[in-house]
Short mmCIF file of N, CA and C in Angstrom, two decimals:
data_model
loop_
_atom_site.label_atom_id
_atom_site.label_comp_id
_atom_site.label_asym_id
_atom_site.label_seq_id
_atom_site.Cartn_x
_atom_site.Cartn_y
_atom_site.Cartn_z
N MET A 298 0.82 -1.21 0.00
CA MET A 298 0.00 0.00 0.00
C MET A 298 0.86 1.26 0.00
N ARG A 299 1.95 1.25 0.72
CA ARG A 299 2.81 2.43 0.77
C ARG A 299 3.42 2.72 -0.60
N LYS A 300 3.72 1.70 -1.36
CA LYS A 300 4.30 1.91 -2.69
C LYS A 300 3.34 2.66 -3.59
N ILE A 301 2.06 2.49 -3.41
CA ILE A 301 1.06 3.18 -4.22
C ILE A 301 0.87 4.61 -3.73
N LEU A 302 0.85 4.83 -2.45
CA LEU A 302 0.58 6.16 -1.89
C LEU A 302 1.70 7.15 -2.18
N LEU A 303 2.93 6.72 -2.08
CA LEU A 303 4.03 7.65 -2.28
C LEU A 303 4.04 8.26 -3.68
N PRO A 304 3.90 7.49 -4.75
CA PRO A 304 3.83 8.12 -6.08
C PRO A 304 2.62 9.04 -6.23
N LEU A 305 1.48 8.66 -5.68
CA LEU A 305 0.30 9.52 -5.78
C LEU A 305 0.51 10.82 -5.02
N MET A 306 1.14 10.76 -3.86
CA MET A 306 1.42 11.97 -3.10
C MET A 306 2.36 12.88 -3.89
N PHE A 307 3.35 12.28 -4.57
CA PHE A 307 4.29 13.07 -5.36
C PHE A 307 3.59 13.73 -6.54
N ILE A 308 2.73 13.01 -7.23
CA ILE A 308 1.99 13.57 -8.37
C ILE A 308 1.10 14.71 -7.90
N SER A 309 0.40 14.53 -6.81
CA SER A 309 -0.48 15.57 -6.29
C SER A 309 0.32 16.81 -5.92
N SER A 310 1.44 16.63 -5.26
CA SER A 310 2.29 17.75 -4.88
C SER A 310 2.82 18.48 -6.11
N THR A 311 3.21 17.73 -7.13
CA THR A 311 3.71 18.34 -8.36
C THR A 311 2.60 19.12 -9.07
N ALA A 312 1.39 18.59 -9.09
CA ALA A 312 0.28 19.29 -9.73
C ALA A 312 0.02 20.62 -9.05
N PHE A 313 0.05 20.65 -7.72
CA PHE A 313 -0.15 21.91 -7.01
C PHE A 313 0.99 22.88 -7.28
N ALA A 314 2.21 22.36 -7.38
CA ALA A 314 3.35 23.24 -7.67
C ALA A 314 3.17 23.89 -9.03
N ASP A 315 2.68 23.13 -10.03
CA ASP A 315 2.45 23.70 -11.36
C ASP A 315 1.34 24.75 -11.31
N THR A 316 0.28 24.48 -10.57
CA THR A 316 -0.81 25.45 -10.43
C THR A 316 -0.29 26.72 -9.76
N ALA A 317 0.51 26.57 -8.72
CA ALA A 317 1.06 27.73 -8.02
C ALA A 317 1.90 28.59 -8.96
N THR A 318 2.70 27.95 -9.78
CA THR A 318 3.54 28.68 -10.75
C THR A 318 2.68 29.34 -11.82
N ASP A 319 1.69 28.60 -12.33
CA ASP A 319 0.80 29.16 -13.35
C ASP A 319 0.06 30.39 -12.82
N LEU A 320 -0.42 30.31 -11.58
CA LEU A 320 -1.16 31.44 -11.01
C LEU A 320 -0.25 32.64 -10.81
N ARG A 321 0.96 32.41 -10.32
CA ARG A 321 1.89 33.53 -10.12
C ARG A 321 2.17 34.22 -11.45
N GLU A 322 2.40 33.43 -12.50
CA GLU A 322 2.65 34.01 -13.82
C GLU A 322 1.44 34.81 -14.30
N LEU A 323 0.24 34.32 -14.04
CA LEU A 323 -0.98 35.01 -14.43
C LEU A 323 -1.10 36.34 -13.68
N VAL A 324 -0.83 36.32 -12.39
CA VAL A 324 -0.88 37.55 -11.58
C VAL A 324 0.12 38.57 -12.12
N GLU A 325 1.34 38.12 -12.41
CA GLU A 325 2.36 39.03 -12.93
C GLU A 325 1.98 39.59 -14.30
N GLN A 326 1.41 38.74 -15.17
CA GLN A 326 0.96 39.20 -16.49
C GLN A 326 -0.14 40.25 -16.33
N ASN A 327 -1.09 39.97 -15.45
CA ASN A 327 -2.20 40.90 -15.22
C ASN A 327 -1.68 42.26 -14.77
N LEU A 328 -0.75 42.27 -13.82
CA LEU A 328 -0.21 43.54 -13.34
C LEU A 328 0.55 44.27 -14.44
N GLN A 329 1.33 43.54 -15.22
CA GLN A 329 2.09 44.17 -16.31
C GLN A 329 1.16 44.75 -17.37
N HIS A 330 0.14 43.99 -17.76
CA HIS A 330 -0.81 44.49 -18.76
C HIS A 330 -1.59 45.70 -18.23
N THR A 331 -1.89 45.68 -16.94
CA THR A 331 -2.58 46.82 -16.33
C THR A 331 -1.68 48.04 -16.34
N GLU A 332 -0.42 47.86 -15.98
CA GLU A 332 0.53 48.97 -16.00
C GLU A 332 0.71 49.50 -17.43
N ASP A 333 0.71 48.59 -18.41
CA ASP A 333 0.86 48.99 -19.81
C ASP A 333 -0.43 49.58 -20.39
N GLU A 334 -1.52 49.53 -19.61
CA GLU A 334 -2.83 50.05 -20.02
C GLU A 334 -3.34 49.36 -21.28
N TYR A 335 -3.19 48.07 -21.32
CA TYR A 335 -3.59 47.24 -22.45
C TYR A 335 -4.85 46.48 -22.06
N VAL A 336 -6.01 47.10 -22.31
CA VAL A 336 -7.29 46.58 -21.82
C VAL A 336 -7.55 45.15 -22.29
N SER A 337 -7.39 44.88 -23.58
CA SER A 337 -7.71 43.53 -24.07
C SER A 337 -6.81 42.47 -23.46
N ALA A 338 -5.55 42.80 -23.19
CA ALA A 338 -4.64 41.84 -22.56
C ALA A 338 -5.01 41.61 -21.10
N VAL A 339 -5.41 42.67 -20.40
CA VAL A 339 -5.88 42.51 -19.01
C VAL A 339 -7.11 41.61 -19.02
N MET A 340 -8.04 41.88 -19.91
CA MET A 340 -9.28 41.10 -19.94
C MET A 340 -9.02 39.64 -20.33
N ALA A 341 -7.97 39.38 -21.08
CA ALA A 341 -7.62 38.01 -21.45
C ALA A 341 -7.16 37.20 -20.24
N THR A 342 -6.77 37.88 -19.15
CA THR A 342 -6.38 37.17 -17.93
C THR A 342 -7.59 36.85 -17.05
N MET A 343 -8.75 37.36 -17.42
CA MET A 343 -9.96 37.15 -16.62
C MET A 343 -10.87 36.10 -17.25
N HIS A 344 -11.55 35.36 -16.42
CA HIS A 344 -12.52 34.36 -16.89
C HIS A 344 -13.72 35.11 -17.47
N PRO A 345 -14.12 34.81 -18.71
CA PRO A 345 -15.21 35.57 -19.34
C PRO A 345 -16.57 35.39 -18.65
N ASP A 346 -16.74 34.34 -17.86
CA ASP A 346 -18.01 34.12 -17.16
C ASP A 346 -18.05 34.72 -15.76
N SER A 347 -16.96 35.35 -15.33
CA SER A 347 -16.91 35.97 -14.01
C SER A 347 -17.86 37.17 -13.95
N ILE A 348 -18.52 37.33 -12.82
CA ILE A 348 -19.40 38.49 -12.67
C ILE A 348 -18.59 39.79 -12.59
N ALA A 349 -17.29 39.68 -12.39
CA ALA A 349 -16.42 40.87 -12.34
C ALA A 349 -15.92 41.28 -13.72
N TYR A 350 -16.18 40.49 -14.75
CA TYR A 350 -15.61 40.73 -16.07
C TYR A 350 -16.02 42.10 -16.64
N LEU A 351 -17.31 42.34 -16.80
CA LEU A 351 -17.77 43.60 -17.39
C LEU A 351 -17.47 44.81 -16.52
N PRO A 352 -17.70 44.75 -15.19
CA PRO A 352 -17.33 45.90 -14.36
C PRO A 352 -15.83 46.22 -14.41
N THR A 353 -15.01 45.19 -14.54
CA THR A 353 -13.56 45.43 -14.64
C THR A 353 -13.22 46.14 -15.94
N ARG A 354 -13.81 45.70 -17.04
CA ARG A 354 -13.56 46.36 -18.33
C ARG A 354 -13.98 47.84 -18.27
N GLN A 355 -15.14 48.10 -17.69
CA GLN A 355 -15.63 49.48 -17.57
C GLN A 355 -14.70 50.32 -16.71
N ALA A 356 -14.25 49.76 -15.59
CA ALA A 356 -13.35 50.49 -14.69
C ALA A 356 -12.02 50.80 -15.37
N LEU A 357 -11.48 49.85 -16.09
CA LEU A 357 -10.21 50.08 -16.79
C LEU A 357 -10.35 51.17 -17.85
N ASN A 358 -11.46 51.16 -18.57
CA ASN A 358 -11.68 52.19 -19.60
C ASN A 358 -11.82 53.58 -19.00
N GLN A 359 -12.22 53.68 -17.75
CA GLN A 359 -12.29 54.97 -17.06
C GLN A 359 -10.95 55.34 -16.42
N LEU A 360 -10.24 54.35 -15.89
CA LEU A 360 -8.99 54.57 -15.17
C LEU A 360 -7.83 54.93 -16.09
N PHE A 361 -7.66 54.21 -17.18
CA PHE A 361 -6.48 54.37 -18.02
C PHE A 361 -6.31 55.77 -18.62
N PRO A 362 -7.37 56.44 -19.07
CA PRO A 362 -7.16 57.79 -19.61
C PRO A 362 -6.74 58.81 -18.53
N LEU A 363 -7.07 58.55 -17.28
CA LEU A 363 -6.78 59.50 -16.20
C LEU A 363 -5.42 59.33 -15.56
N TYR A 364 -4.99 58.08 -15.37
CA TYR A 364 -3.80 57.80 -14.57
C TYR A 364 -2.79 56.95 -15.32
N ASP A 365 -1.54 57.19 -15.00
CA ASP A 365 -0.46 56.26 -15.29
C ASP A 365 -0.02 55.73 -13.93
N LEU A 366 -0.18 54.43 -13.74
CA LEU A 366 0.12 53.81 -12.46
C LEU A 366 1.17 52.72 -12.63
N GLN A 367 1.94 52.52 -11.58
CA GLN A 367 2.94 51.47 -11.55
C GLN A 367 2.50 50.42 -10.54
N TYR A 368 2.61 49.15 -10.91
CA TYR A 368 2.17 48.05 -10.05
C TYR A 368 3.36 47.15 -9.74
N THR A 369 3.49 46.78 -8.47
CA THR A 369 4.57 45.90 -8.03
C THR A 369 3.97 44.77 -7.21
N LEU A 370 4.30 43.56 -7.56
CA LEU A 370 3.88 42.41 -6.76
C LEU A 370 4.86 42.28 -5.60
N LEU A 371 4.37 42.49 -4.39
CA LEU A 371 5.21 42.44 -3.20
C LEU A 371 5.26 41.04 -2.59
N GLU A 372 4.13 40.35 -2.60
CA GLU A 372 4.05 39.01 -2.02
C GLU A 372 3.08 38.16 -2.84
N TYR A 373 3.38 36.87 -2.90
CA TYR A 373 2.50 35.91 -3.55
C TYR A 373 2.54 34.62 -2.74
N HIS A 374 1.38 34.14 -2.31
CA HIS A 374 1.28 32.90 -1.55
C HIS A 374 0.17 32.04 -2.15
N PHE A 375 0.54 30.90 -2.70
CA PHE A 375 -0.45 29.96 -3.21
C PHE A 375 -1.15 29.34 -2.00
N VAL A 376 -2.48 29.39 -1.99
CA VAL A 376 -3.26 28.87 -0.87
C VAL A 376 -3.67 27.43 -1.13
N GLY A 377 -4.21 27.15 -2.31
CA GLY A 377 -4.62 25.78 -2.61
C GLY A 377 -5.53 25.72 -3.82
N GLU A 378 -5.94 24.49 -4.11
CA GLU A 378 -6.81 24.23 -5.25
C GLU A 378 -7.85 23.21 -4.80
N GLU A 379 -9.12 23.49 -5.11
CA GLU A 379 -10.18 22.60 -4.67
C GLU A 379 -11.45 22.91 -5.45
N GLY A 380 -12.15 21.86 -5.87
CA GLY A 380 -13.46 22.02 -6.49
C GLY A 380 -13.48 22.87 -7.75
N GLY A 381 -12.42 22.83 -8.54
CA GLY A 381 -12.39 23.60 -9.78
C GLY A 381 -11.90 25.03 -9.62
N TYR A 382 -11.57 25.41 -8.41
CA TYR A 382 -11.06 26.75 -8.13
C TYR A 382 -9.66 26.64 -7.54
N ALA A 383 -8.88 27.71 -7.70
CA ALA A 383 -7.57 27.82 -7.05
C ALA A 383 -7.52 29.18 -6.37
N TYR A 384 -6.67 29.27 -5.35
CA TYR A 384 -6.65 30.47 -4.51
C TYR A 384 -5.22 30.90 -4.24
N ALA A 385 -5.03 32.22 -4.22
CA ALA A 385 -3.72 32.78 -3.87
C ALA A 385 -3.96 34.07 -3.08
N ARG A 386 -3.06 34.30 -2.13
CA ARG A 386 -3.09 35.57 -1.39
C ARG A 386 -1.94 36.41 -1.93
N VAL A 387 -2.24 37.61 -2.34
CA VAL A 387 -1.23 38.49 -2.93
C VAL A 387 -1.21 39.83 -2.21
N LYS A 388 -0.06 40.46 -2.30
CA LYS A 388 0.08 41.83 -1.84
C LYS A 388 0.74 42.60 -2.97
N GLN A 389 0.08 43.67 -3.40
CA GLN A 389 0.60 44.46 -4.51
C GLN A 389 0.66 45.92 -4.11
N ARG A 390 1.62 46.62 -4.69
CA ARG A 390 1.76 48.06 -4.48
C ARG A 390 1.31 48.76 -5.74
N THR A 391 0.52 49.83 -5.57
CA THR A 391 0.08 50.66 -6.67
C THR A 391 0.55 52.08 -6.40
N GLU A 392 1.32 52.65 -7.34
CA GLU A 392 1.86 53.99 -7.18
C GLU A 392 1.57 54.83 -8.42
N LYS A 393 1.21 56.08 -8.17
CA LYS A 393 0.91 56.98 -9.28
C LYS A 393 2.21 57.45 -9.93
N VAL A 394 2.23 57.39 -11.26
CA VAL A 394 3.32 57.94 -12.05
C VAL A 394 2.89 59.30 -12.57
N ASN A 395 1.61 59.38 -13.00
CA ASN A 395 1.09 60.63 -13.55
C ASN A 395 -0.43 60.62 -13.42
N GLY A 396 -1.00 61.81 -13.25
CA GLY A 396 -2.45 61.92 -13.17
C GLY A 396 -2.88 62.74 -11.97
N PRO A 397 -4.20 62.86 -11.78
CA PRO A 397 -4.71 63.62 -10.65
C PRO A 397 -4.36 62.96 -9.32
N GLU A 398 -4.77 63.61 -8.25
CA GLU A 398 -4.47 63.10 -6.91
C GLU A 398 -4.85 61.62 -6.79
N PHE A 399 -3.94 60.86 -6.18
CA PHE A 399 -4.13 59.42 -6.04
C PHE A 399 -3.44 58.96 -4.77
N MET A 400 -4.05 58.02 -4.07
CA MET A 400 -3.47 57.48 -2.85
C MET A 400 -2.66 56.23 -3.19
N ASP A 401 -1.31 56.37 -3.22
CA ASP A 401 -0.48 55.18 -3.40
C ASP A 401 -0.81 54.22 -2.26
N ASN A 402 -0.79 52.91 -2.57
CA ASN A 402 -1.23 51.96 -1.54
C ASN A 402 -0.65 50.58 -1.75
N ASP A 403 -0.68 49.81 -0.66
CA ASP A 403 -0.40 48.38 -0.69
C ASP A 403 -1.73 47.68 -0.45
N LEU A 404 -2.10 46.82 -1.36
CA LEU A 404 -3.35 46.08 -1.30
C LEU A 404 -3.05 44.60 -1.07
N GLU A 405 -3.67 44.03 -0.05
CA GLU A 405 -3.58 42.59 0.17
C GLU A 405 -4.94 42.00 -0.18
N ALA A 406 -4.92 40.91 -0.98
CA ALA A 406 -6.18 40.34 -1.45
C ALA A 406 -6.07 38.82 -1.55
N LEU A 407 -7.22 38.18 -1.42
CA LEU A 407 -7.35 36.76 -1.71
C LEU A 407 -7.96 36.68 -3.11
N GLN A 408 -7.23 36.09 -4.03
CA GLN A 408 -7.69 36.00 -5.41
C GLN A 408 -8.15 34.58 -5.70
N VAL A 409 -9.23 34.49 -6.46
CA VAL A 409 -9.83 33.21 -6.82
C VAL A 409 -9.69 33.05 -8.32
N PHE A 410 -9.33 31.85 -8.74
CA PHE A 410 -9.08 31.54 -10.15
C PHE A 410 -9.92 30.34 -10.56
N ARG A 411 -10.27 30.30 -11.83
CA ARG A 411 -11.02 29.18 -12.40
C ARG A 411 -10.51 28.96 -13.81
N GLN A 412 -10.47 27.72 -14.23
CA GLN A 412 -9.95 27.45 -15.57
C GLN A 412 -10.99 27.75 -16.65
N HIS A 413 -10.47 28.24 -17.78
CA HIS A 413 -11.27 28.47 -18.98
C HIS A 413 -10.48 27.90 -20.14
N LYS A 414 -11.04 26.90 -20.80
CA LYS A 414 -10.37 26.24 -21.93
C LYS A 414 -8.97 25.77 -21.54
N GLY A 415 -8.86 25.21 -20.33
CA GLY A 415 -7.60 24.62 -19.87
C GLY A 415 -6.59 25.59 -19.30
N GLU A 416 -6.93 26.88 -19.20
CA GLU A 416 -6.00 27.87 -18.65
C GLU A 416 -6.63 28.55 -17.45
N TRP A 417 -5.81 28.81 -16.42
CA TRP A 417 -6.29 29.52 -15.25
C TRP A 417 -6.57 30.97 -15.61
N LYS A 418 -7.67 31.49 -15.09
CA LYS A 418 -8.07 32.89 -15.30
C LYS A 418 -8.56 33.44 -13.95
N PHE A 419 -8.49 34.76 -13.80
CA PHE A 419 -9.05 35.40 -12.61
C PHE A 419 -10.55 35.19 -12.58
N TRP A 420 -11.08 34.83 -11.43
CA TRP A 420 -12.52 34.66 -11.26
C TRP A 420 -13.08 35.77 -10.37
N SER A 421 -12.48 35.96 -9.20
CA SER A 421 -12.92 37.04 -8.30
C SER A 421 -11.80 37.36 -7.32
N GLN A 422 -12.06 38.38 -6.50
CA GLN A 422 -11.05 38.83 -5.55
C GLN A 422 -11.73 39.40 -4.32
N ALA A 423 -11.19 39.07 -3.16
CA ALA A 423 -11.65 39.67 -1.91
C ALA A 423 -10.50 40.49 -1.35
N ASN A 424 -10.70 41.80 -1.27
CA ASN A 424 -9.67 42.67 -0.71
C ASN A 424 -9.64 42.48 0.80
N LEU A 425 -8.44 42.21 1.34
CA LEU A 425 -8.28 41.95 2.76
C LEU A 425 -7.85 43.19 3.51
N SER A 426 -6.97 43.99 2.89
CA SER A 426 -6.52 45.24 3.52
C SER A 426 -5.95 46.17 2.46
N VAL A 427 -6.06 47.45 2.75
CA VAL A 427 -5.45 48.48 1.91
C VAL A 427 -4.72 49.44 2.85
N GLN A 428 -3.43 49.61 2.61
CA GLN A 428 -2.63 50.48 3.44
C GLN A 428 -2.11 51.64 2.59
N ALA A 429 -2.47 52.87 2.98
CA ALA A 429 -2.03 54.06 2.25
C ALA A 429 -0.54 54.25 2.45
N LEU A 430 0.13 54.71 1.40
CA LEU A 430 1.59 54.95 1.48
C LEU A 430 1.92 56.42 1.62
N ASN A 431 1.02 57.33 1.25
CA ASN A 431 1.35 58.76 1.33
C ASN A 431 0.63 59.39 2.49
#
């Protein structure tokens, strides 16, 4: 019995490691596309069936003409994967480069992901804390 369990435990651990890496890459792509103000690329990181999809597109179309912002991923922690969803806790810094008054901040959030056509996409996010920097 032990001979069977050990390989299964290794496969399971490896699968989670791949998911953790895939999610981190997705988070980094999302932040870079947001910083580059590339709406269609940002939206490509989101699951099209998410209830946040259309509000996010609308918010980006309002935000990008007003501000140039810089985004930095400060922390990334893979939480787990279960029931078709995956979870990560992230901390990101948002700083104004140009635009009207803006509160630079560190945002900590729990992000939820769901696969679409075999690729992980953002599904939703729960903001845990926002700390002003200025």
